[in-house]
PDB file of C-alpha atoms in Angstrom:
ATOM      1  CA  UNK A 101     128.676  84.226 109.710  1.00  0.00           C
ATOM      2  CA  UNK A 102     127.913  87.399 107.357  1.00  0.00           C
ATOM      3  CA  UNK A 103     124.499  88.604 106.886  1.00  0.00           C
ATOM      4  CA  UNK A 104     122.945  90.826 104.865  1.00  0.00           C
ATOM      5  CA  UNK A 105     120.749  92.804 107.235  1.00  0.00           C
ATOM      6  CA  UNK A 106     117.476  94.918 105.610  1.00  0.00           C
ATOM      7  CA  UNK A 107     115.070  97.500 107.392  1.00  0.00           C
ATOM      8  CA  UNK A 108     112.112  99.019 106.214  1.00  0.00           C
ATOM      9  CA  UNK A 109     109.348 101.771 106.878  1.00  0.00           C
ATOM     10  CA  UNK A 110     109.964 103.036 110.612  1.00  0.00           C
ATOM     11  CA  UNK A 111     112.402 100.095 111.460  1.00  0.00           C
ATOM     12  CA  UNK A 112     114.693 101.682 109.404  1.00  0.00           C
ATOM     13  CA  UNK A 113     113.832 105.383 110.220  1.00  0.00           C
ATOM     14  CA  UNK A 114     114.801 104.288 113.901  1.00  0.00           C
ATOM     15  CA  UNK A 115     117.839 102.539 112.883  1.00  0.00           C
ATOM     16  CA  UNK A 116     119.194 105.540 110.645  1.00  0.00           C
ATOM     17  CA  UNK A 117     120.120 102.640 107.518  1.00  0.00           C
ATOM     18  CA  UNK A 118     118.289 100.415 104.697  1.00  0.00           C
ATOM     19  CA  UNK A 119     120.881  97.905 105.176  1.00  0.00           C
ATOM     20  CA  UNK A 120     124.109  96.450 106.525  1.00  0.00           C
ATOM     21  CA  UNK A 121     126.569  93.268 106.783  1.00  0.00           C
ATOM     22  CA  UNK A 122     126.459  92.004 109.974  1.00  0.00           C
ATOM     23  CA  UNK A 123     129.020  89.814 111.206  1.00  0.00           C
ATOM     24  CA  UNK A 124     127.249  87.742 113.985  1.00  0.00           C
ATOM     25  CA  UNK A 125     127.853  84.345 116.779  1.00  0.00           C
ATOM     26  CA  UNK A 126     123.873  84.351 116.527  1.00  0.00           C
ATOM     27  CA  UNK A 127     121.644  80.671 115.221  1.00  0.00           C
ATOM     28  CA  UNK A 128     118.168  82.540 115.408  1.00  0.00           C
ATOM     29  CA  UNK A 129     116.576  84.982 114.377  1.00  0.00           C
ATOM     30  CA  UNK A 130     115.851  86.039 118.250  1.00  0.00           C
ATOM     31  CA  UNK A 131     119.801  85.881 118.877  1.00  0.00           C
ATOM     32  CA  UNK A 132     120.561  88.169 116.351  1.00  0.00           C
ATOM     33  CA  UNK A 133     117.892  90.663 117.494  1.00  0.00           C
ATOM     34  CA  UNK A 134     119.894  90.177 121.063  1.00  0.00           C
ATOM     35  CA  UNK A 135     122.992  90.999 119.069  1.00  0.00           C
ATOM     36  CA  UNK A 136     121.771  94.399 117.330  1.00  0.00           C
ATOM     37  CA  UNK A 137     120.222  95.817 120.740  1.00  0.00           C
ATOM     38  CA  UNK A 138     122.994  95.377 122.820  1.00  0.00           C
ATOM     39  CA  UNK A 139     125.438  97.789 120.075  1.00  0.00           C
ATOM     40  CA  UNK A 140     123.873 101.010 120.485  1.00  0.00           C
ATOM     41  CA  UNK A 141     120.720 102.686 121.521  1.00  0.00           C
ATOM     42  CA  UNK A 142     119.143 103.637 117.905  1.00  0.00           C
ATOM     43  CA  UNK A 143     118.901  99.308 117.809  1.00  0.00           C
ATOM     44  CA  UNK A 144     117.259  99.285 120.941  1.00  0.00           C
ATOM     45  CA  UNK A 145     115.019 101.502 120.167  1.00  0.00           C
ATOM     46  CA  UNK A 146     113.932 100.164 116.628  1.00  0.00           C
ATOM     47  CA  UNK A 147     113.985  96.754 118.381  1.00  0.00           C
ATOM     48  CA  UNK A 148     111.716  97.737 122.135  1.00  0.00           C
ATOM     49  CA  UNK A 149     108.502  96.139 120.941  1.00  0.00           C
ATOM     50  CA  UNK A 150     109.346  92.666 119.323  1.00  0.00           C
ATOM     51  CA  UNK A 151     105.544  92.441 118.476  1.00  0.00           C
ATOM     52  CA  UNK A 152     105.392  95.118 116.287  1.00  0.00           C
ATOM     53  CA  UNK A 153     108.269  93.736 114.191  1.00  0.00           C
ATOM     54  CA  UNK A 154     108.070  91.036 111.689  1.00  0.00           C
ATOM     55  CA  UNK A 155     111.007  89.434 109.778  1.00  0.00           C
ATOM     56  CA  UNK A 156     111.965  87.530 106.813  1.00  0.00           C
ATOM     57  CA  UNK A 157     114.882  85.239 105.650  1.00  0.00           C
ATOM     58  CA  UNK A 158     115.896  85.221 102.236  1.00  0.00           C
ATOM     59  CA  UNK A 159     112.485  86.908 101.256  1.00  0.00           C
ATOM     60  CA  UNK A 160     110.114  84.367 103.272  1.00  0.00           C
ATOM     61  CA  UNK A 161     108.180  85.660 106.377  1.00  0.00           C
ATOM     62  CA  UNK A 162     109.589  83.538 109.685  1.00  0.00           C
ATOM     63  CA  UNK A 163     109.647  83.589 113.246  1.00  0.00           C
ATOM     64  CA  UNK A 164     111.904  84.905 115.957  1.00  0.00           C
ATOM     65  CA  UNK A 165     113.007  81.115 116.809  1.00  0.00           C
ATOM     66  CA  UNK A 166     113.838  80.570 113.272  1.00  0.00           C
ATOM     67  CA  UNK A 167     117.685  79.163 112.436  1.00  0.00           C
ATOM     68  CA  UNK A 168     119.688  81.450 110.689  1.00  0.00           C
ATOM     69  CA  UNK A 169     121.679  77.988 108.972  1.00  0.00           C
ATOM     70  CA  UNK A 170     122.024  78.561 105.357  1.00  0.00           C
ATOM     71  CA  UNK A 171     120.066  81.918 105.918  1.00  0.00           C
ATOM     72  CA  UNK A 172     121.932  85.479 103.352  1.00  0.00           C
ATOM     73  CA  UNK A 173     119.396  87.852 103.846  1.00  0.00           C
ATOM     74  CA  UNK A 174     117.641  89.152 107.368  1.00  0.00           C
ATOM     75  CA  UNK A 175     114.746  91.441 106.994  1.00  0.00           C
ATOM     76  CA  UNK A 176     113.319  93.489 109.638  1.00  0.00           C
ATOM     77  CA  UNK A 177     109.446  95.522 109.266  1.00  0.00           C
ATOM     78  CA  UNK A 178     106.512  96.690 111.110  1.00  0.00           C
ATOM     79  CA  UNK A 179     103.261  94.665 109.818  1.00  0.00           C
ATOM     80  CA  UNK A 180     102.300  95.453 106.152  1.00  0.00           C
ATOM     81  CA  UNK A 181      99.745  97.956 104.989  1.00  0.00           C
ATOM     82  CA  UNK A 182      99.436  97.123 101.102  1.00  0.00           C
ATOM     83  CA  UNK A 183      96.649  97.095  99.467  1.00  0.00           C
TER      84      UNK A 183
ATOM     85  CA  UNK B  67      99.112  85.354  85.699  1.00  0.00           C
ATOM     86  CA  UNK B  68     100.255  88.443  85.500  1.00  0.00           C
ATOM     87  CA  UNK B  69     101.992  90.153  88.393  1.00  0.00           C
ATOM     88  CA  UNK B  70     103.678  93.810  88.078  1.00  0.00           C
ATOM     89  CA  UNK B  71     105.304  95.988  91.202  1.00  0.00           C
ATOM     90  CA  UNK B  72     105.812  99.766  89.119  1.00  0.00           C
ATOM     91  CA  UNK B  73     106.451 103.192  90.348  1.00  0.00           C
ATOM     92  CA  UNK B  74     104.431 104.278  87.497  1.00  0.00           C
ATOM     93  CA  UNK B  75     100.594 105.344  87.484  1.00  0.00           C
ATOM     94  CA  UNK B  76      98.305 103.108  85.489  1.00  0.00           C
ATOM     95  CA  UNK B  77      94.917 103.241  83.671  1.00  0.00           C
ATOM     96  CA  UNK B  78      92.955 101.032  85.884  1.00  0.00           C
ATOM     97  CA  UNK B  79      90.095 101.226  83.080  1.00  0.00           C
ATOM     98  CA  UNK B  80      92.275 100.310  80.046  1.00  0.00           C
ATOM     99  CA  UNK B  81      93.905  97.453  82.223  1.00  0.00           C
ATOM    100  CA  UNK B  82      90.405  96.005  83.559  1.00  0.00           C
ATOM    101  CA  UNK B  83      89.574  95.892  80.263  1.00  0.00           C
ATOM    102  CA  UNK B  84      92.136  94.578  78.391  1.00  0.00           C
ATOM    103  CA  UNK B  85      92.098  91.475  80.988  1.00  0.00           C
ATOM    104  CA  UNK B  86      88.598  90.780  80.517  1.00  0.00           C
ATOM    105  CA  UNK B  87      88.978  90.694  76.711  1.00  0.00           C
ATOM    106  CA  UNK B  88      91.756  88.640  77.097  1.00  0.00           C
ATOM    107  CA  UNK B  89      89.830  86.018  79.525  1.00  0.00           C
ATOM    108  CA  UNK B  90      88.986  83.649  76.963  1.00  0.00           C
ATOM    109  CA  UNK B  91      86.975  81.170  78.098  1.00  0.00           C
ATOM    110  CA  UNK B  92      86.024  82.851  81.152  1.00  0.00           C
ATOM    111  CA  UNK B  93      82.305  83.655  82.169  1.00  0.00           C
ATOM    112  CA  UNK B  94      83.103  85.988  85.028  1.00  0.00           C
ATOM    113  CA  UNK B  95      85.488  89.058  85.579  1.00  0.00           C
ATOM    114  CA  UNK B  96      86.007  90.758  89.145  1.00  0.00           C
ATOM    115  CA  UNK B  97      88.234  93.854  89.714  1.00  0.00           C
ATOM    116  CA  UNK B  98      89.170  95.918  92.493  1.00  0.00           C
ATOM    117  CA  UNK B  99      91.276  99.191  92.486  1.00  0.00           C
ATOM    118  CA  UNK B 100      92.795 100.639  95.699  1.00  0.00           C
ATOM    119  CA  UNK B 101      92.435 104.395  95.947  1.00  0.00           C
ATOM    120  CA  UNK B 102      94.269 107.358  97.859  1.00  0.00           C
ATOM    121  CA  UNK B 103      92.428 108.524 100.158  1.00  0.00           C
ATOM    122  CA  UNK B 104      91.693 112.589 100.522  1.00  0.00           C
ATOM    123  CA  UNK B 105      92.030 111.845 104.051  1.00  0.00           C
ATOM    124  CA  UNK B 106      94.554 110.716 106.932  1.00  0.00           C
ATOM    125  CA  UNK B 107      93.942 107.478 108.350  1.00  0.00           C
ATOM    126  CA  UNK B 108      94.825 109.153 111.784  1.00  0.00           C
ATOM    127  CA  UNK B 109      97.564 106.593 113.521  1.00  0.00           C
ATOM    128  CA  UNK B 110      96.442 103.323 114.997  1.00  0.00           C
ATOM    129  CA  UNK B 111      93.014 104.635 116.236  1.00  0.00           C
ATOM    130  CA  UNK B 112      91.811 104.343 112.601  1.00  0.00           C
ATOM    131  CA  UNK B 113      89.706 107.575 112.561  1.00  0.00           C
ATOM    132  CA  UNK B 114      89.727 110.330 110.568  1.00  0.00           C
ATOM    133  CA  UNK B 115      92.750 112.622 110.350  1.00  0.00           C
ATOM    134  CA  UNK B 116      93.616 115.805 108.983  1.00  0.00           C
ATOM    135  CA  UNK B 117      93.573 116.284 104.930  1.00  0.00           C
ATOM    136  CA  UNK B 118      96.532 114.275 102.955  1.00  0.00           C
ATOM    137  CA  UNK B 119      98.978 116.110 101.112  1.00  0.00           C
ATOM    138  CA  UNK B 120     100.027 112.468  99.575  1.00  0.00           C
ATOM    139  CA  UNK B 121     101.180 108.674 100.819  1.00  0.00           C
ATOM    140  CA  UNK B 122     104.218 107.253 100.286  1.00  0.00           C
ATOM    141  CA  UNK B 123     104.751 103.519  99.501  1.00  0.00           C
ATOM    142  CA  UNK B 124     107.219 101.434 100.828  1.00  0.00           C
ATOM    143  CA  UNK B 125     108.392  98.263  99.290  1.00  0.00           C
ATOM    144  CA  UNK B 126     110.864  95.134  99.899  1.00  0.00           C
ATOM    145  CA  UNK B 127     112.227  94.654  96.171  1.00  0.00           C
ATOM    146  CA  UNK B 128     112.436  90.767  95.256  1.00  0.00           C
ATOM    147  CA  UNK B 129     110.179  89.755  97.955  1.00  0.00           C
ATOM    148  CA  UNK B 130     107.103  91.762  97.128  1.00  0.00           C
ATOM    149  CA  UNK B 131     106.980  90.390  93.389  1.00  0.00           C
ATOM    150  CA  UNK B 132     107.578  86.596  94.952  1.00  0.00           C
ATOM    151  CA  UNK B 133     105.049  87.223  97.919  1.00  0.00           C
ATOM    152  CA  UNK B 134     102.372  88.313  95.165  1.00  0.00           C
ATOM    153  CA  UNK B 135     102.779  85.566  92.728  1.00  0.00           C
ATOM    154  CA  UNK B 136     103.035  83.185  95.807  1.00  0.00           C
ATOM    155  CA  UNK B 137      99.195  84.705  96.631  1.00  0.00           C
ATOM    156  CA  UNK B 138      98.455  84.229  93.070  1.00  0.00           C
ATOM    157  CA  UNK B 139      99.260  80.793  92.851  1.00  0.00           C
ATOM    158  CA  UNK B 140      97.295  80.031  95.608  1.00  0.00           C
ATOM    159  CA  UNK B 141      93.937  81.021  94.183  1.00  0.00           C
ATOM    160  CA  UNK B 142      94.392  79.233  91.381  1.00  0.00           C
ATOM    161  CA  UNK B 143      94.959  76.246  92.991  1.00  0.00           C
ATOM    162  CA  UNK B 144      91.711  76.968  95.269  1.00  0.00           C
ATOM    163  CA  UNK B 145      89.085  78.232  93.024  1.00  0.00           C
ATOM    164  CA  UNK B 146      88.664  77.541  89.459  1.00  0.00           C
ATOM    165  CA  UNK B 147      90.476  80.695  87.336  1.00  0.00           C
ATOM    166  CA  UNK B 148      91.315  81.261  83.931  1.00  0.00           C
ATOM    167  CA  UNK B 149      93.474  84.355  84.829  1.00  0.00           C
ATOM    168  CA  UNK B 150      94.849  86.414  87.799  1.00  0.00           C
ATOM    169  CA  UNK B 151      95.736  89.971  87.516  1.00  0.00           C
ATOM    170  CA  UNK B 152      97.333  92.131  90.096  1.00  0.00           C
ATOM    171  CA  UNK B 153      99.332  95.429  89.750  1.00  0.00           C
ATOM    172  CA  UNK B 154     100.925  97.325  92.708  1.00  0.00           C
ATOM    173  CA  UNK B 155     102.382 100.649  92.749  1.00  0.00           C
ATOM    174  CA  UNK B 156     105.309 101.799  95.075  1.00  0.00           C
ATOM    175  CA  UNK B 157     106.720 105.788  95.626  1.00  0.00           C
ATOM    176  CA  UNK B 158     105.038 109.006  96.202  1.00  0.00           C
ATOM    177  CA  UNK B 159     101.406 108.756  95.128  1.00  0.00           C
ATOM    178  CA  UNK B 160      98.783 112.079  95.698  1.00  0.00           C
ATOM    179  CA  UNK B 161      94.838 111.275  97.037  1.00  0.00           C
ATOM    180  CA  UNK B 162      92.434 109.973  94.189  1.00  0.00           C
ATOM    181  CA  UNK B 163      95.350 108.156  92.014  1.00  0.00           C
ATOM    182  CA  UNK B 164      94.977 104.268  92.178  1.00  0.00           C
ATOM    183  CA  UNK B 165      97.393 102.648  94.068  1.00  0.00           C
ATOM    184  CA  UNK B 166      96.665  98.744  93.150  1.00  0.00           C
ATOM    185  CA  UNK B 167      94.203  96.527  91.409  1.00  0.00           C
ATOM    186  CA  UNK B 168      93.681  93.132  91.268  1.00  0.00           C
ATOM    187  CA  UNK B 169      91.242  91.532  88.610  1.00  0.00           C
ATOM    188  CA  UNK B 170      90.420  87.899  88.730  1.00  0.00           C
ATOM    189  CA  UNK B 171      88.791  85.700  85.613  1.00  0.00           C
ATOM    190  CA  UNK B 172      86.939  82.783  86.349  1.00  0.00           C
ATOM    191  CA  UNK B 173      84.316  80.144  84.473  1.00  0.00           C
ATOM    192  CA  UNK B 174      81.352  81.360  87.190  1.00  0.00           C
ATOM    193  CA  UNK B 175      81.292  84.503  88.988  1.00  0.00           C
ATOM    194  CA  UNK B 176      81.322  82.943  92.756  1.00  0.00           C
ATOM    195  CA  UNK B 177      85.175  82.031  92.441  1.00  0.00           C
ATOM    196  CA  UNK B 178      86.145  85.149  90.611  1.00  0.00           C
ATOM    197  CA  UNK B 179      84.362  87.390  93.564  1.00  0.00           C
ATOM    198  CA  UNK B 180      85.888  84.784  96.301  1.00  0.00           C
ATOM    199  CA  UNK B 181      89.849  84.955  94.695  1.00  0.00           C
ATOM    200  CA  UNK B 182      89.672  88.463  94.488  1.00  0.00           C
ATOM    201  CA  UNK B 183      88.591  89.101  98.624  1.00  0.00           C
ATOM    202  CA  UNK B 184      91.180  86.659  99.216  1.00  0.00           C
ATOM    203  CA  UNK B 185      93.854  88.441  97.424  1.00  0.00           C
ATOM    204  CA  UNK B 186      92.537  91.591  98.606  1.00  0.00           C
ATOM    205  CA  UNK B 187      92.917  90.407 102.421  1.00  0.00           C
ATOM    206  CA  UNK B 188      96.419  88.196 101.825  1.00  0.00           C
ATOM    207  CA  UNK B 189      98.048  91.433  99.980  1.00  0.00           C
ATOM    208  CA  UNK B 190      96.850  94.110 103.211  1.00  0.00           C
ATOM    209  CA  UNK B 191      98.805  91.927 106.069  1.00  0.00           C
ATOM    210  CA  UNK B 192     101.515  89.767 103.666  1.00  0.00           C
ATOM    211  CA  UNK B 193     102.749  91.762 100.847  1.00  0.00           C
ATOM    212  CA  UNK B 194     105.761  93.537 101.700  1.00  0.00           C
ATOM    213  CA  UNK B 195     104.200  97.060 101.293  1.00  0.00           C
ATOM    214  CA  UNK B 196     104.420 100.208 103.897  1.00  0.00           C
ATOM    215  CA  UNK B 197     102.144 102.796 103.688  1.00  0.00           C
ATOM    216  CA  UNK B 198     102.990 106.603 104.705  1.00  0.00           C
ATOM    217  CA  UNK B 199     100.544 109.503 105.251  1.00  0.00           C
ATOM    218  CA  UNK B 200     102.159 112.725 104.665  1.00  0.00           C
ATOM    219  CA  UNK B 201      99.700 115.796 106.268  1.00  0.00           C
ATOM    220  CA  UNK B 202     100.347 119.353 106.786  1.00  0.00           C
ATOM    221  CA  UNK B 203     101.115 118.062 110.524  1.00  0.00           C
ATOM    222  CA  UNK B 204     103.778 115.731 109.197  1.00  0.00           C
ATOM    223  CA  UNK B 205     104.310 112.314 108.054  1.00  0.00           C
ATOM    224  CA  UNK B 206     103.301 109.219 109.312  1.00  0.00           C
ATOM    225  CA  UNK B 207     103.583 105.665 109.231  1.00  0.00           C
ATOM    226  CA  UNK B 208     100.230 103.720 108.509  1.00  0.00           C
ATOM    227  CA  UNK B 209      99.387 100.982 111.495  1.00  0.00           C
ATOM    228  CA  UNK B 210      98.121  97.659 110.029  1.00  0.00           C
ATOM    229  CA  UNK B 211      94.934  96.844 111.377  1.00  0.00           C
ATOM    230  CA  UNK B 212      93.890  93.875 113.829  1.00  0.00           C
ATOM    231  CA  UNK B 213      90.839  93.465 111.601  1.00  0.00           C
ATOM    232  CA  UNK B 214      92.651  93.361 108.526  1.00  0.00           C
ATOM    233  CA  UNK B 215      94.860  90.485 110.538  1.00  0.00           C
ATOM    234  CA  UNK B 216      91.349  88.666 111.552  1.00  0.00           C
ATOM    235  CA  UNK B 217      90.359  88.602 107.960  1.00  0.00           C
ATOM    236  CA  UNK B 218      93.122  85.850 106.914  1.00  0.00           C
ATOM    237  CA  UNK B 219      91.331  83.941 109.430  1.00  0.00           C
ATOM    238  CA  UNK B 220      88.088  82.832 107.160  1.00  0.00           C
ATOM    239  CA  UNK B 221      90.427  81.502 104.273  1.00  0.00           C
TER     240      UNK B 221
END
């Protein structure tokens, strides 16, 4: 399955990228985290503290157990300060 | 309902205004405007910090504009409005320019004050915005606030 693959703010400082197609096995959201830490150390990094990450598919806020079925877009960012 | 996500400044005056003139039928009119700060927020411990040079805003393009009319929509369905306004700017911004508003219009003044704090609070923790402090130290990323999580709580 190809995803589109978005970071913002310090997520994607840390990852070096805005975005990327990722070709992944992964059905959650939590898989596909797996997936990215396990390729090289600037993912791991951006990736250490699950809690301060939040994520989105297709532009809705979800959890890490959410299915990726049906899912284009994967966004990954620290908590929002708008406002 | 109007909704806009712009890099450009606004005249938070001109647009309060023109959105109370154009509340019809409204007896009530509540705005807010967000301002830079001359200050750091100084990292996750929420004090003080050292004198801002300018912030930088962060946005998710698509989402942002859905994730604010979603908010929108919301208040209207739980307090009585005639109109919801909100405008939020994104890019390099320096202390004392306005950064947001949101303006509510409303038959009685209790649900125009009452949509407003809720937008106020839903837009700080789940609009797609990240804020960076830029200081003669160097730049930082903004931490959100547990307190500004605990406020969703009351609605």
């Amino acid at each position: 399955m190809k995803l589109t693959v978005l970071y913002f703010a310090w997520l994607r400082e840390r990852v070096g990228l805005p975005r990327e197609t990722v070709e992944t096995g992964a059905t959650t959201v939590a898989g596909l985290v797996e997936e990215l830490r396990a390729r090289e150390e600037r993912y791991a990094l951006a990736f250490s503290d699950l809690k301060s990450v939040r994520v989105a598919l297709d532009q809705e806020l979800a959890d890490f157990d959410a299915p990726l079925d049906g899912v284009r877009e994967v966004a990954f960012f620290p908590p929002m300060t708008g406002g | 309902m109007d909704i806009r996500v712009q890099a450009e400044a606004f005249d938070y005056g001109a647009e309060a205004g023109a959105f109370a003139a154009a509340a019809t039928g409204a007896g009530a009119v509540v705005s807010f405007a967000g301002i830079v700060r001359d200050r750091a927020s100084g990292g996750a411990g929420g004090g003080a910090g050292g004198r801002l040079a300018r912030m930088e805003i962060e946005h998710y393009p698509g989402m942002t504009e859905k994730a604010l009319a979603a908010m929108a929509g919301t208040a209207r369905d739980r307090w009585s409005l005639n109109d919801v306004l909100i405008i939020h700017r994104h890019g390099p911004m320096v202390p004392g320019e306005v950064i947001m508003m949101v303006a509510t219009a409303a038959p009685h003044r209790g649900d125009a004050f009452a949509a407003a704090e809720f937008l106020m609070d839903y837009l700080k923790s789940r609009a797609p915005f990240w804020k960076k402090e830029v200081t003669a130290e160097g730049a930082d990323w903004v931490a959100a606030k547990d307190a500004d999580e605990d406020a969703l709580a009351r609605w």
